[in-house]
mmCIF file of C-alpha atoms and ligand atoms in Angstrom:
data_model
loop_
_atom_site.group_PDB
_atom_site.id
_atom_site.type_symbol
_atom_site.label_atom_id
_atom_site.label_comp_id
_atom_site.label_asym_id
_atom_site.label_seq_id
_atom_site.Cartn_x
_atom_site.Cartn_y
_atom_site.Cartn_z
ATOM 1 C CA MET D 2 6.178 24.070 3.124
ATOM 2 C CA ALA D 3 9.926 23.806 3.576
ATOM 3 C CA THR D 4 11.067 21.068 5.930
ATOM 4 C CA ILE D 5 14.242 20.375 7.837
ATOM 5 C CA PHE D 6 15.578 18.601 4.734
ATOM 6 C CA THR D 7 15.393 21.804 2.698
ATOM 7 C CA LYS D 8 17.404 23.483 5.439
ATOM 8 C CA ILE D 9 20.011 20.727 5.094
ATOM 9 C CA ILE D 10 20.014 21.128 1.276
ATOM 10 C CA ASN D 11 20.500 24.897 1.719
ATOM 11 C CA ARG D 12 23.238 24.368 4.323
ATOM 12 C CA GLU D 13 21.177 26.238 6.930
ATOM 13 C CA ILE D 14 21.610 23.331 9.336
ATOM 14 C CA PRO D 15 24.453 20.809 9.351
ATOM 15 C CA ALA D 16 24.275 17.196 8.215
ATOM 16 C CA ASN D 17 26.771 14.486 7.457
ATOM 17 C CA ILE D 18 26.417 14.525 3.668
ATOM 18 C CA VAL D 19 27.659 11.396 1.883
ATOM 19 C CA TYR D 20 26.502 12.143 -1.678
ATOM 20 C CA GLU D 21 25.206 15.053 -3.692
ATOM 21 C CA ASN D 22 24.488 15.887 -7.294
ATOM 22 C CA GLU D 23 22.327 18.456 -9.066
ATOM 23 C CA LYS D 24 19.049 16.763 -8.141
ATOM 24 C CA VAL D 25 19.701 14.518 -5.145
ATOM 25 C CA ILE D 26 21.358 14.786 -1.732
ATOM 26 C CA ALA D 27 22.084 11.999 0.758
ATOM 27 C CA PHE D 28 23.116 12.285 4.394
ATOM 28 C CA LYS D 29 23.336 10.168 7.548
ATOM 29 C CA ASP D 30 20.131 9.829 9.553
ATOM 30 C CA ILE D 31 20.411 11.632 12.894
ATOM 31 C CA ASN D 32 18.835 8.638 14.665
ATOM 32 C CA PRO D 33 20.258 5.593 12.862
ATOM 33 C CA GLN D 34 18.273 2.339 12.926
ATOM 34 C CA ALA D 35 21.125 0.259 11.456
ATOM 35 C CA PRO D 36 24.930 0.548 11.201
ATOM 36 C CA VAL D 37 24.379 2.273 7.856
ATOM 37 C CA HIS D 38 21.316 4.549 7.727
ATOM 38 C CA ILE D 39 21.348 7.135 4.961
ATOM 39 C CA LEU D 40 18.501 9.389 3.863
ATOM 40 C CA VAL D 41 18.383 9.914 0.100
ATOM 41 C CA VAL D 42 16.401 13.057 -0.683
ATOM 42 C CA PRO D 43 15.447 14.837 -3.907
ATOM 43 C CA LYS D 44 16.245 18.542 -3.877
ATOM 44 C CA LYS D 45 12.766 19.145 -5.248
ATOM 45 C CA GLU D 46 10.254 19.465 -2.410
ATOM 46 C CA ILE D 47 7.710 16.679 -2.863
ATOM 47 C CA PRO D 48 5.784 16.113 0.402
ATOM 48 C CA THR D 49 4.773 12.438 0.028
ATOM 49 C CA ILE D 50 4.772 9.592 -2.477
ATOM 50 C CA ASN D 51 1.164 10.588 -3.199
ATOM 51 C CA ASP D 52 2.439 13.873 -4.616
ATOM 52 C CA ILE D 53 4.793 12.360 -7.210
ATOM 53 C CA THR D 54 3.685 13.344 -10.719
ATOM 54 C CA GLU D 55 4.537 12.283 -14.260
ATOM 55 C CA GLU D 56 7.152 15.017 -14.415
ATOM 56 C CA ASP D 57 9.007 13.397 -11.481
ATOM 57 C CA LYS D 58 9.539 10.039 -13.220
ATOM 58 C CA GLU D 59 13.126 10.802 -14.181
ATOM 59 C CA LEU D 60 13.885 12.207 -10.736
ATOM 60 C CA ILE D 61 12.746 8.998 -9.043
ATOM 61 C CA GLY D 62 15.064 7.077 -11.335
ATOM 62 C CA GLU D 63 17.902 9.425 -10.335
ATOM 63 C CA MET D 64 17.172 8.595 -6.707
ATOM 64 C CA TYR D 65 17.643 4.861 -7.304
ATOM 65 C CA LEU D 66 20.810 5.479 -9.304
ATOM 66 C CA ALA D 67 22.134 7.515 -6.366
ATOM 67 C CA ILE D 68 21.177 4.746 -3.921
ATOM 68 C CA GLY D 69 23.134 2.183 -5.944
ATOM 69 C CA LYS D 70 26.212 4.433 -6.056
ATOM 70 C CA ILE D 71 26.051 5.222 -2.340
ATOM 71 C CA ALA D 72 25.632 1.536 -1.428
ATOM 72 C CA LYS D 73 28.735 0.673 -3.462
ATOM 73 C CA GLU D 74 30.728 3.569 -1.990
ATOM 74 C CA LEU D 75 29.790 2.547 1.544
ATOM 75 C CA GLY D 76 30.655 -1.099 0.837
ATOM 76 C CA ILE D 77 27.207 -2.561 1.481
ATOM 77 C CA ALA D 78 26.112 -3.311 -2.083
ATOM 78 C CA GLU D 79 27.143 -6.970 -2.228
ATOM 79 C CA GLU D 80 25.942 -8.000 1.236
ATOM 80 C CA GLY D 81 22.710 -6.146 0.623
ATOM 81 C CA TYR D 82 20.554 -3.479 2.135
ATOM 82 C CA ARG D 83 16.977 -2.231 2.362
ATOM 83 C CA VAL D 84 15.321 0.861 0.883
ATOM 84 C CA ILE D 85 12.186 2.216 2.567
ATOM 85 C CA THR D 86 9.923 5.203 1.986
ATOM 86 C CA ASN D 87 7.266 5.939 4.589
ATOM 87 C CA CYS D 88 4.032 7.643 3.533
ATOM 88 C CA ASN D 89 1.715 9.628 5.795
ATOM 89 C CA GLU D 90 0.441 8.602 9.224
ATOM 90 C CA PHE D 91 0.072 4.837 8.859
ATOM 91 C CA GLY D 92 3.433 4.619 7.103
ATOM 92 C CA GLY D 93 5.066 6.500 9.971
ATOM 93 C CA GLN D 94 6.239 9.474 7.919
ATOM 94 C CA GLU D 95 7.624 12.309 10.064
ATOM 95 C CA VAL D 96 9.319 14.584 7.540
ATOM 96 C CA PHE D 97 7.080 15.657 4.664
ATOM 97 C CA HIS D 98 9.734 15.884 1.979
ATOM 98 C CA ILE D 99 10.044 12.495 0.316
ATOM 99 C CA HIS D 100 13.114 10.476 1.146
ATOM 100 C CA PHE D 101 14.411 6.957 0.835
ATOM 101 C CA HIS D 102 15.906 5.319 3.911
ATOM 102 C CA LEU D 103 18.957 3.267 2.874
ATOM 103 C CA LEU D 104 19.564 0.746 5.658
ATOM 104 C CA GLY D 105 22.357 -1.792 5.868
ATOM 105 C CA GLY D 106 25.562 -2.892 7.519
ATOM 106 C CA LYS D 107 23.896 -5.856 9.259
ATOM 107 C CA LYS D 108 21.341 -8.549 8.474
ATOM 108 C CA LEU D 109 18.055 -6.738 8.885
ATOM 109 C CA GLY D 110 14.973 -8.182 10.581
ATOM 110 C CA THR D 111 11.506 -8.579 9.210
ATOM 111 C CA LEU D 112 9.789 -5.564 7.737
ATOM 112 C CA VAL D 113 6.981 -4.869 10.244
HETATM 113 P P1 LIG G 13 10.353 9.452 8.188
HETATM 114 O O1 LIG G 13 9.802 9.006 9.506
HETATM 115 O O2 LIG G 13 9.746 10.751 7.742
HETATM 116 O O3 LIG G 13 10.320 8.394 7.127
HETATM 117 O O4 LIG G 13 11.895 9.687 8.430
HETATM 118 C C1 LIG G 13 12.432 10.890 8.864
HETATM 119 C C2 LIG G 13 13.860 10.603 9.287
HETATM 120 O O5 LIG G 13 14.549 11.833 9.368
HETATM 121 C C3 LIG G 13 13.978 9.923 10.645
HETATM 122 O O6 LIG G 13 14.654 8.679 10.501
HETATM 123 C C4 LIG G 13 14.765 10.925 11.474
HETATM 124 O O7 LIG G 13 15.696 10.294 12.348
HETATM 125 C C5 LIG G 13 15.469 11.764 10.425
HETATM 126 N N1 LIG G 13 15.729 13.130 10.811
HETATM 127 C C6 LIG G 13 14.849 14.000 11.378
HETATM 128 N N2 LIG G 13 15.427 15.193 11.568
HETATM 129 C C7 LIG G 13 16.698 15.078 11.110
HETATM 130 C C8 LIG G 13 17.796 15.994 11.053
HETATM 131 O O8 LIG G 13 17.714 17.156 11.443
HETATM 132 N N3 LIG G 13 18.946 15.535 10.503
HETATM 133 C C9 LIG G 13 19.079 14.258 10.047
HETATM 134 N N4 LIG G 13 20.260 13.908 9.536
HETATM 135 N N5 LIG G 13 18.063 13.360 10.096
HETATM 136 C C10 LIG G 13 16.890 13.774 10.623
#
């Protein structure tokens, strides 16, 4: 089922887009948890990490390449940052279209 992220990809609702290519889009999180909080999203609708298949291997690589480029563009690559993907209820996933949270711009606390 299409989520809010597909609506952002299709320009049906606005977002502050910081990066886009054929397969990946990245935009600012509406409720940032750090000075830099970007959501990196594949255009393909994959609900959770559990749904990634062999055919998505290259796409997942594209996501990390995009993350590296975005981090450099936003000037956080050298100081460092964190990449998180939540999965299902215990992981705290709210939007069921996989995405990587790119968090940085300050020294982050412990993970949980
Ligand atoms: P999850 O909890 O699924 O890992 O993360 C979903 C993220 O999407 C949350 O950090 C939330 O703030 C963000 N989010 C939810 N709706 C929107 C929206 O309409 N626009 C943007 N830019 N971010 C959203």
